[in-house]
XYZ file of C-alpha atoms in Angstrom:
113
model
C -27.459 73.273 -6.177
C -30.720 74.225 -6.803
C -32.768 76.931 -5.462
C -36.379 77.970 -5.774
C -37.091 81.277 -5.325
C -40.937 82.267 -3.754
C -42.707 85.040 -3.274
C -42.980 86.627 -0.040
C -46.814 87.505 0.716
C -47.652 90.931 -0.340
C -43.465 91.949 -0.832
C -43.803 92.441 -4.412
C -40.587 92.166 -6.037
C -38.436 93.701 -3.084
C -38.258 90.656 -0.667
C -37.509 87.243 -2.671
C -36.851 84.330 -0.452
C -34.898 81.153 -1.658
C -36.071 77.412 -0.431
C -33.474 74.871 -1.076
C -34.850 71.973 -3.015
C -31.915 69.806 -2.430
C -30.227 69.465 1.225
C -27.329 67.053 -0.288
C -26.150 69.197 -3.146
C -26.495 72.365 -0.364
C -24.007 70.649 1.936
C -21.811 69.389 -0.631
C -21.668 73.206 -1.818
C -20.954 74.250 1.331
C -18.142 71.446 2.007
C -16.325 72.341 -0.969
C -16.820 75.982 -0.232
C -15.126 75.373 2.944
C -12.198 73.753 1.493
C -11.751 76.110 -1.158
C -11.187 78.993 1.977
C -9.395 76.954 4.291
C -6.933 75.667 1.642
C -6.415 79.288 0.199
C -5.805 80.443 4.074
C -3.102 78.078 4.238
C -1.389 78.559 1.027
C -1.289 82.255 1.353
C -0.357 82.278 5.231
C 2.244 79.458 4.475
C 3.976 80.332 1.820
C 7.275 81.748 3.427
C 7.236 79.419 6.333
C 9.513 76.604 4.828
C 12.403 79.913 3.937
C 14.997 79.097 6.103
C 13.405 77.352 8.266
C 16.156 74.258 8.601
C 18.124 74.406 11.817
C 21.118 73.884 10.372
C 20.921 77.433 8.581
C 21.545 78.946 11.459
C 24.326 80.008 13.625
C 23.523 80.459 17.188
C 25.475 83.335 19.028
C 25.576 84.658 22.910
C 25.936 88.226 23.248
C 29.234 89.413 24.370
C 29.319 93.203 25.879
C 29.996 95.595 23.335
C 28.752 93.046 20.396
C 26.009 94.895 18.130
C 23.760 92.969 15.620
C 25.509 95.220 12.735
C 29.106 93.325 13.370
C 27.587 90.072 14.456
C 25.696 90.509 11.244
C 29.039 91.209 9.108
C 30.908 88.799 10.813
C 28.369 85.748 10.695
C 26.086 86.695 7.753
C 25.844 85.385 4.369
C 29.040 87.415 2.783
C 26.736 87.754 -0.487
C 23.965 89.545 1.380
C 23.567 93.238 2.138
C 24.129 93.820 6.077
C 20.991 95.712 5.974
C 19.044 93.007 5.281
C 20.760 90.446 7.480
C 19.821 92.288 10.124
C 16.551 92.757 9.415
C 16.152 88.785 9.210
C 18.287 88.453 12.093
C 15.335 90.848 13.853
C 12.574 88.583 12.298
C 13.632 85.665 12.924
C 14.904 85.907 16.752
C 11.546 88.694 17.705
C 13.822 91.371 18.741
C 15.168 94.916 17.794
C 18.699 95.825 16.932
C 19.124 97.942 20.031
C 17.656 95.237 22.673
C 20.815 93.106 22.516
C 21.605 92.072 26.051
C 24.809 90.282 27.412
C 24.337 86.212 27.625
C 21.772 86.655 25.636
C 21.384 84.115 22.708
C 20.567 84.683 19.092
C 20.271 82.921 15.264
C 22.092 84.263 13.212
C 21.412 82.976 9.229
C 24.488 81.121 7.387
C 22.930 81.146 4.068
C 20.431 82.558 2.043
């Protein structure tokens, strides 16, 4: 990409304007520019999208009364996992908090990790 630069008419050194001498390397710049941003966008937005994201992972529970997410958690969580942290997936993953759980309500909880 190549760019001349001119002189503004009596700016001196302070405004400098650029003319673009070729159009085709400009949009190929631009193009690849693009790319470059749209693929990093994905990458870093995507990167924990594919964790756990297999249906069979998951065990899907309806809320009995009484039931909180801290026994549902124990009961059927990974049994190598800290409870704390099942149930902080178990809040990520179904959108809700630990004290909104509502009878006949459904949610996923995670087999594995």
């Amino acid at each position: 990409m190549r760019l001349r630069r001119t002189k503004a008419k009596g700016a001196g050194n302070m405004n400098r304007r650029y003319q673009i001498t070729s159009p085709i390397r400009f949009v190929a710049f631009l193009l690849i520019a693009m790319l470059l941003v749209i693929s990093a966008t994905i990458i870093v937005n995507g990167s924990d999208r594919g964790y756990g994201s297999d249906e069979s992972t998951y065990t899907e529970i309806r809320i009995q009364s009484g039931d909180t997410l801290w026994d549902l958690a124990k009961e059927y969580g990974p049994s190598d996992e800290d409870v704390r942290k099942v149930v902080k997936r178990i809040c990520n993953i179904n959108g809700i908090v630990p004290e909104g759980l509502m009878p006949g309500q459904k949610i996923k909880i995670p087999n594995q990790l």
